[in-house]
CSV table of C-alpha atoms and ligand atoms in Angstrom, one decimal:
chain,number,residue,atom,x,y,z
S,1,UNK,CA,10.9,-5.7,-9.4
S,2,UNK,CA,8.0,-4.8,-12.3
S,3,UNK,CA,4.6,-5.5,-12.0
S,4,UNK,CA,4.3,-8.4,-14.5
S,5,UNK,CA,7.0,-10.1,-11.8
S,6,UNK,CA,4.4,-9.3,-8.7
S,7,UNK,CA,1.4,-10.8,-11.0
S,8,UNK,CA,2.9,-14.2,-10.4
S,9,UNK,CA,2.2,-14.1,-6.9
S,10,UNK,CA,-1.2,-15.1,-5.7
S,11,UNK,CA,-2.7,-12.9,-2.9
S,12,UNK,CA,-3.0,-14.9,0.4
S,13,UNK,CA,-5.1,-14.2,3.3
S,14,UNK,CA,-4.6,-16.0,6.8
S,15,UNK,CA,-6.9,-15.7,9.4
S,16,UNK,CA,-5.1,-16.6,12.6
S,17,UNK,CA,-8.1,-17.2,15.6
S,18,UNK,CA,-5.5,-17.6,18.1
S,19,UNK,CA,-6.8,-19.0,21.3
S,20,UNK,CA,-10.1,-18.0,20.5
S,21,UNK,CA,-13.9,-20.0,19.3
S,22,UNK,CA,-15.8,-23.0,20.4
S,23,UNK,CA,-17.5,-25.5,18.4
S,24,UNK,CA,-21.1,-23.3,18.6
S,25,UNK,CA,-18.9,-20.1,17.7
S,26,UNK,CA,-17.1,-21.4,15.3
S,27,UNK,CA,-19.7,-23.3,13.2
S,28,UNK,CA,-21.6,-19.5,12.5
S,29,UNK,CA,-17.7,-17.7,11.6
S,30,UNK,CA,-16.8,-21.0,9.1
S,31,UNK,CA,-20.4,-20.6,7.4
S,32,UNK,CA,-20.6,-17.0,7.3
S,33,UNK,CA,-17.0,-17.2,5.9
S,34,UNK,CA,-17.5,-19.9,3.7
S,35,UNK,CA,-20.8,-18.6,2.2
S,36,UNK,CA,-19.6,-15.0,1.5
S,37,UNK,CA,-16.5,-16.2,-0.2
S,38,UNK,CA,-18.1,-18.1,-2.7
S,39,UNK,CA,-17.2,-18.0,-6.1
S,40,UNK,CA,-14.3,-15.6,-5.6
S,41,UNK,CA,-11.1,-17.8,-7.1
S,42,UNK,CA,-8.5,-15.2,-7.6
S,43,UNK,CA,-6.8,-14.7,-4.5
S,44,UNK,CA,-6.7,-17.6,-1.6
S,45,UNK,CA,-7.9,-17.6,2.0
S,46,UNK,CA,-6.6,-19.8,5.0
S,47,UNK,CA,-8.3,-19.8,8.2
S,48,UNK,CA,-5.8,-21.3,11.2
S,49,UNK,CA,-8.4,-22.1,14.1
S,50,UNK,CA,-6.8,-23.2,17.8
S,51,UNK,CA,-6.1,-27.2,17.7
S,52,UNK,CA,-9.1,-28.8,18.9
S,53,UNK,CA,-11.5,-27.1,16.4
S,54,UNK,CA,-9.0,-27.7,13.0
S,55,UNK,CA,-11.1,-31.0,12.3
S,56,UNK,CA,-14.0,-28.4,12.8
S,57,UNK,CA,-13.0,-25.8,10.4
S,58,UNK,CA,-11.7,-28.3,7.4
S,59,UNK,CA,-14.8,-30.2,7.5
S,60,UNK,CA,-16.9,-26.8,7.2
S,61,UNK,CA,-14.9,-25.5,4.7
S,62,UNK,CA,-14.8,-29.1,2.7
S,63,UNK,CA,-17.4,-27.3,0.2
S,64,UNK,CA,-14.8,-24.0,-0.5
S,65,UNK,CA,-11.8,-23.3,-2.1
S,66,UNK,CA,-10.8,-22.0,1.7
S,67,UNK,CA,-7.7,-23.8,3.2
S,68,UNK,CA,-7.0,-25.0,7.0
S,69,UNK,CA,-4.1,-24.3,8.6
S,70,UNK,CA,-2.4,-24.9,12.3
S,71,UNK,CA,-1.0,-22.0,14.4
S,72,UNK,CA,2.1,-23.5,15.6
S,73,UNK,CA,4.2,-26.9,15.6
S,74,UNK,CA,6.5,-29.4,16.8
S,75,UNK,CA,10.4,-29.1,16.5
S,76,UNK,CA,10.2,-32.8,16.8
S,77,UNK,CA,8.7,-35.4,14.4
S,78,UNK,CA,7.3,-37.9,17.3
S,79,UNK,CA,7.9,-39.3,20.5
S,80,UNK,CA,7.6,-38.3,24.4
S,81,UNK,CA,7.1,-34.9,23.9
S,82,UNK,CA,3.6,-34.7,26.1
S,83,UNK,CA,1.1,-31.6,24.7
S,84,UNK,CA,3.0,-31.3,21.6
S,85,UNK,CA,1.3,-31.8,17.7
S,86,UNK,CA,3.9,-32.8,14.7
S,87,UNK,CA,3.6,-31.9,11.7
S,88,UNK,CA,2.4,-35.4,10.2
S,89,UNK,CA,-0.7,-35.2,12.6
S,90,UNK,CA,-1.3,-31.8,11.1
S,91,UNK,CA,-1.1,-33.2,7.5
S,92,UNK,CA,-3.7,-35.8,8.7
S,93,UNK,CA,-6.0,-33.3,9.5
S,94,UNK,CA,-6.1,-32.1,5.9
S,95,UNK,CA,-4.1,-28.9,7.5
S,96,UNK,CA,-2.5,-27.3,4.5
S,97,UNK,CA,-0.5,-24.8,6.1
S,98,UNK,CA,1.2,-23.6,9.6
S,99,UNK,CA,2.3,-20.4,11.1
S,100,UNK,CA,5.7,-20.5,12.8
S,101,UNK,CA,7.9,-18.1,14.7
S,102,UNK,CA,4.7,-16.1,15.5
S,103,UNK,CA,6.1,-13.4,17.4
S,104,UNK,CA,3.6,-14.4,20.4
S,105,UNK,CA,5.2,-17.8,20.7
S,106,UNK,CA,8.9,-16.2,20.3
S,107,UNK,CA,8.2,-13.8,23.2
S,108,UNK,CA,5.9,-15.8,25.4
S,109,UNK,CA,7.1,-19.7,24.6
S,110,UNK,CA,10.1,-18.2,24.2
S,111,UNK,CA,10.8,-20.0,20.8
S,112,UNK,CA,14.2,-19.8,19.8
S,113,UNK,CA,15.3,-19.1,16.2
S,114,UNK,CA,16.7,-22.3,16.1
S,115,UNK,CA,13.2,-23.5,17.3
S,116,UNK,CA,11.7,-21.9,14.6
S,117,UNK,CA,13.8,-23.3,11.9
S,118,UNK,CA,13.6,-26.9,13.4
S,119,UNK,CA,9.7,-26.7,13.1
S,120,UNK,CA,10.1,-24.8,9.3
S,121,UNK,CA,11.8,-28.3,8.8
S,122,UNK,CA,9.5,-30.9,9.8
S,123,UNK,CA,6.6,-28.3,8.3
S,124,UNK,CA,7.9,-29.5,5.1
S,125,UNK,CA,8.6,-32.9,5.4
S,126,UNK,CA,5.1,-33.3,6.2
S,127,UNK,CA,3.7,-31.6,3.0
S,128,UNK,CA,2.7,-28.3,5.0
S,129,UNK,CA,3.5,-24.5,3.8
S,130,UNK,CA,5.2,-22.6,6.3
S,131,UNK,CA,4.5,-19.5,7.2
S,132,UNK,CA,7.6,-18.2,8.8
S,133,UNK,CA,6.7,-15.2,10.8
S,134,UNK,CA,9.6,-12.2,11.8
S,135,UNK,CA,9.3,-8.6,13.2
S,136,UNK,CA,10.8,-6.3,14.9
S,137,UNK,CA,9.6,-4.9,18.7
S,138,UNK,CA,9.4,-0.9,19.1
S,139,UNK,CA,12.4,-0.5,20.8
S,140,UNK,CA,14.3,-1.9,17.3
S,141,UNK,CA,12.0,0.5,15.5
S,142,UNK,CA,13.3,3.5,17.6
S,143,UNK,CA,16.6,2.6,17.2
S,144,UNK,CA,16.7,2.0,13.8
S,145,UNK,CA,17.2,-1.6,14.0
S,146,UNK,CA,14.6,-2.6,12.5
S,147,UNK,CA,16.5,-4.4,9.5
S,148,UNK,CA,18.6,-6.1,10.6
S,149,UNK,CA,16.5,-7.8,13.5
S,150,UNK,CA,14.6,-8.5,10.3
S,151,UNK,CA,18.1,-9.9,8.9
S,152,UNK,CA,18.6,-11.9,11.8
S,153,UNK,CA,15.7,-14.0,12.3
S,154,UNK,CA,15.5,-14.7,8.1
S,155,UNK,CA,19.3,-15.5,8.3
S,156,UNK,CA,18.6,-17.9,11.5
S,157,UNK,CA,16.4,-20.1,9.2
S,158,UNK,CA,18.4,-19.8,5.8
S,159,UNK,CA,21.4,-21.1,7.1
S,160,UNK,CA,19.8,-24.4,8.7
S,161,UNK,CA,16.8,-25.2,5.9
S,162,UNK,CA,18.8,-23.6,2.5
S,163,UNK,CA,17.4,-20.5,0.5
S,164,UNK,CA,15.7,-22.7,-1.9
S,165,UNK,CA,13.6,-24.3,0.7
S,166,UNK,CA,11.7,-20.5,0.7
S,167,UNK,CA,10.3,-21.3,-2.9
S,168,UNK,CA,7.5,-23.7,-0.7
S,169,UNK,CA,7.2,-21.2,1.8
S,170,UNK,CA,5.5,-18.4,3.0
S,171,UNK,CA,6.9,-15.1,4.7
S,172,UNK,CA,5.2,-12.9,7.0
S,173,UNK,CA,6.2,-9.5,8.6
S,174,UNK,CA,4.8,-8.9,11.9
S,175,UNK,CA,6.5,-5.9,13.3
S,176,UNK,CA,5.9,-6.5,17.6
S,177,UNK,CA,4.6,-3.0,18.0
S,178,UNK,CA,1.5,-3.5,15.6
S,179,UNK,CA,-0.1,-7.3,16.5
S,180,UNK,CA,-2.8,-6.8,18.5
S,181,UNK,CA,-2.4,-3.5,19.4
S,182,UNK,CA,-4.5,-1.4,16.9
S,183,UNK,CA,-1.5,-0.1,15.4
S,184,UNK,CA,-0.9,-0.5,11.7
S,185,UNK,CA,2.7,-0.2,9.6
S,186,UNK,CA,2.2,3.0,7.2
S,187,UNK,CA,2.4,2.0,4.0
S,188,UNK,CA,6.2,3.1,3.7
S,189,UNK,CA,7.3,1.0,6.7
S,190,UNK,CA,5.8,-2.0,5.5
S,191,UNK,CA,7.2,-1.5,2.3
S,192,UNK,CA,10.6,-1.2,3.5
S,193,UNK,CA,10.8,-4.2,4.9
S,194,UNK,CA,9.1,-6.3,2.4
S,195,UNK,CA,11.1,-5.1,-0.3
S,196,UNK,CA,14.0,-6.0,1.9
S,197,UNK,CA,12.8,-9.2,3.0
S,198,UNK,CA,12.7,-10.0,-1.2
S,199,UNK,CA,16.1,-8.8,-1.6
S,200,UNK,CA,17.2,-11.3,1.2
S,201,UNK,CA,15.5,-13.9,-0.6
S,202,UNK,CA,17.3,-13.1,-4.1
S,203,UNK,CA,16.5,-14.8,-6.6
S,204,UNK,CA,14.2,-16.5,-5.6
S,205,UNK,CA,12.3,-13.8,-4.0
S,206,UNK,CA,10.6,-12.7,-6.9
S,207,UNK,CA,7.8,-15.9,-6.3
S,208,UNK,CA,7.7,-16.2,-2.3
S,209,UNK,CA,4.7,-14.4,-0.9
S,210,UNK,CA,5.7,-12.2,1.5
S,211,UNK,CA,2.7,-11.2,3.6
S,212,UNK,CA,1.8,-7.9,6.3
S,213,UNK,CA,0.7,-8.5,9.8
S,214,UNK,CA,-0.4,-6.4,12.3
S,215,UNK,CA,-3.8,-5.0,12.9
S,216,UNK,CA,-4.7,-5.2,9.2
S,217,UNK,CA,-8.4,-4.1,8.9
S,218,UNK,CA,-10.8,-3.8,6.0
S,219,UNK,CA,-10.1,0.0,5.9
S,220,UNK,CA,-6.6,-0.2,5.5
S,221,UNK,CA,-6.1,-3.7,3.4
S,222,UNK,CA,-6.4,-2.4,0.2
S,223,UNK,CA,-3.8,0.9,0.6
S,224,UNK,CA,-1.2,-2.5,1.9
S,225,UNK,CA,-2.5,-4.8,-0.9
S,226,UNK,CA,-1.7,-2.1,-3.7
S,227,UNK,CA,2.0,-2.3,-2.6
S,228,UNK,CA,4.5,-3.7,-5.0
S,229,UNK,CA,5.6,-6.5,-2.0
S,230,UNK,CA,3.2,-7.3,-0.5
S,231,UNK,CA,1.2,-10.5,-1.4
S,232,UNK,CA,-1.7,-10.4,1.4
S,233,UNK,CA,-2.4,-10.6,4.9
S,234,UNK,CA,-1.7,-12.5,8.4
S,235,UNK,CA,-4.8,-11.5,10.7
S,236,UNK,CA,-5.6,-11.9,14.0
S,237,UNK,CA,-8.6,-9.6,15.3
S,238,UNK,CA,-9.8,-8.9,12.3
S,239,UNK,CA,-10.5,-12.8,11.4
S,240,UNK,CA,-13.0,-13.4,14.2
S,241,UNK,CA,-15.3,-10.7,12.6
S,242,UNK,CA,-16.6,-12.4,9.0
S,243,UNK,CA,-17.9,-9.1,7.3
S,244,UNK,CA,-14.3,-7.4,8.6
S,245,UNK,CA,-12.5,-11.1,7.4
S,246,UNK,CA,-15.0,-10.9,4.1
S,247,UNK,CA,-14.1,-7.2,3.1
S,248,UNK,CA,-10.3,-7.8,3.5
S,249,UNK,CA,-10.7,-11.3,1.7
S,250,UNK,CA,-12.6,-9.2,-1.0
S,251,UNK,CA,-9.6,-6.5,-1.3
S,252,UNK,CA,-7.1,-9.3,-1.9
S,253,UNK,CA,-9.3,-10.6,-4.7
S,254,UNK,CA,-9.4,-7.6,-6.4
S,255,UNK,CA,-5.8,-6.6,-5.5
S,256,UNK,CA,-5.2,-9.8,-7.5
S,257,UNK,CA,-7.3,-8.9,-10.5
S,258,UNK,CA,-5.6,-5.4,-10.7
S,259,UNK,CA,-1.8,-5.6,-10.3
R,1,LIG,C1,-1.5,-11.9,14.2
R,1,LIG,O1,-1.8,-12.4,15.3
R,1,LIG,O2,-0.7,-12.5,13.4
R,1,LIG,C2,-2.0,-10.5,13.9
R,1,LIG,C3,-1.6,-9.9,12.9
R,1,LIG,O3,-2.9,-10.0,14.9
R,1,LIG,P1,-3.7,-8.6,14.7
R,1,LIG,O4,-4.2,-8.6,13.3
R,1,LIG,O5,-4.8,-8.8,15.7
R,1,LIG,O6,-2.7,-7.5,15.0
């Protein structure tokens, strides 16, 4: 992989809020997000508020260039599944993309990688990007397992969707041991497993974003963004706070004019 190859790829930042906000919360993060990323155009922000407040967040960002996405899925296109959302109600909304197989869901929902690749599917269908979410937990770290857990839950999705369903998709590595815990991938971790996520990706790999996640913050972002694979970042914490958000939004952009 050469730089003029990596230039292709646009940096992404996602902002996922989790189950976190309310309307009065939420109106001062969208404007204070939506004001200080005005007039940036080089790299592209999503913010992917809880359910009730997605309405919220597109029609606040209706004046931006910042995108709305949905934290999670159906498996199913329609029908008696009570408390679910499919992916056509998402595209209603003006939701352009969704996180799946976060690794909160996988452990706590207990989504199976079957799950994960049912609701990749109707993702699509309805127009949405996926953003297919893998990591490994600290346990797979210290044993060296790292890769092929990695292996496993990519290989999980590419045999049911097809490879070339990835060129409309995003990737994200989350490794367990750093969401949410203040813990962040050196550089050389994270840019193990990217590289190796592109290599599983082969040829096409070369134009699917592959993004980091897990506790990114402003003061790390652009020592990550500098890295040959990596094309951005998934956020939790650090997308509640719009000067953190801002300065990592801000890295990406110049990431993007650099590389
Ligand atoms: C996440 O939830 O996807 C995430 C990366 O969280 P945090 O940044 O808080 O580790």
């Amino acid at each position: 992989m050469n730089k003029a190859s990596s230039a292709k790829r646009r940096q992404l930042v996602v902002g996922n809020w989790k189950m976190n906000g309310s309307f009065q919360e939420n109106a001062s993060l969208l404007d204070a997000i939506r004001l200080g990323w005005q007039g940036e155009q080089a790299a592209e922000v999503v913010i992917c508020p809880p359910f009730p407040y997605i309405a919220q967040a597109v029609d606040r960002l209706a004046a931006s260039t910042i995108m709305v996405g949905a934290q999670t899925l159906s498996e199913f296109e329609k029908g008696a599944y009570t408390g679910e959302v499919s992916a056509s109600m998402l595209a209603d909304l003006n939701c352009k993309f969704v996180i799946i197989g976060h690794n909160e869901r996988r452990r706590m929902q207990r989504e199976s990688d079957q799950q994960v690749a049912e609701k990749f599917i109707q993702a699509q269908r309805a127009g949405l990007i996926p953003i297919l979410c893998v990591g490994e937990s600290l346990d797979d770290r210290n044993k060296g397992l790292h890769l092929q857990t990695i292996s496993n839950q990519l290989q999980a999705v590419f045999e049911r969707v097809g490879l070339e369903k990835f060129t409309d998709a995003v990737l994200a590595y989350e490794p367990v041991w750093a969401v949410g815990t203040g813990k962040t991938a050196t550089p050389d971790e994270a840019e193990e497993v990217h590289r190796f996520m592109r290599v599983q990706l082969g040829e096409i790999g070369k134009r699917v974003r592959i993004l980091y996640g897990g506790s990114g913050k402003a003061h790390n972002a652009q020592q990550l963004f500098a890295l040959e694979d990596i094309d951005g970042a998934l956020l939790g914490g650090a997308s509640l706070d719009a000067d953190e958000f801002l300065a990592i939004c801000a890295a990406a952009e110049h990431t993007e004019a650099t590389r």
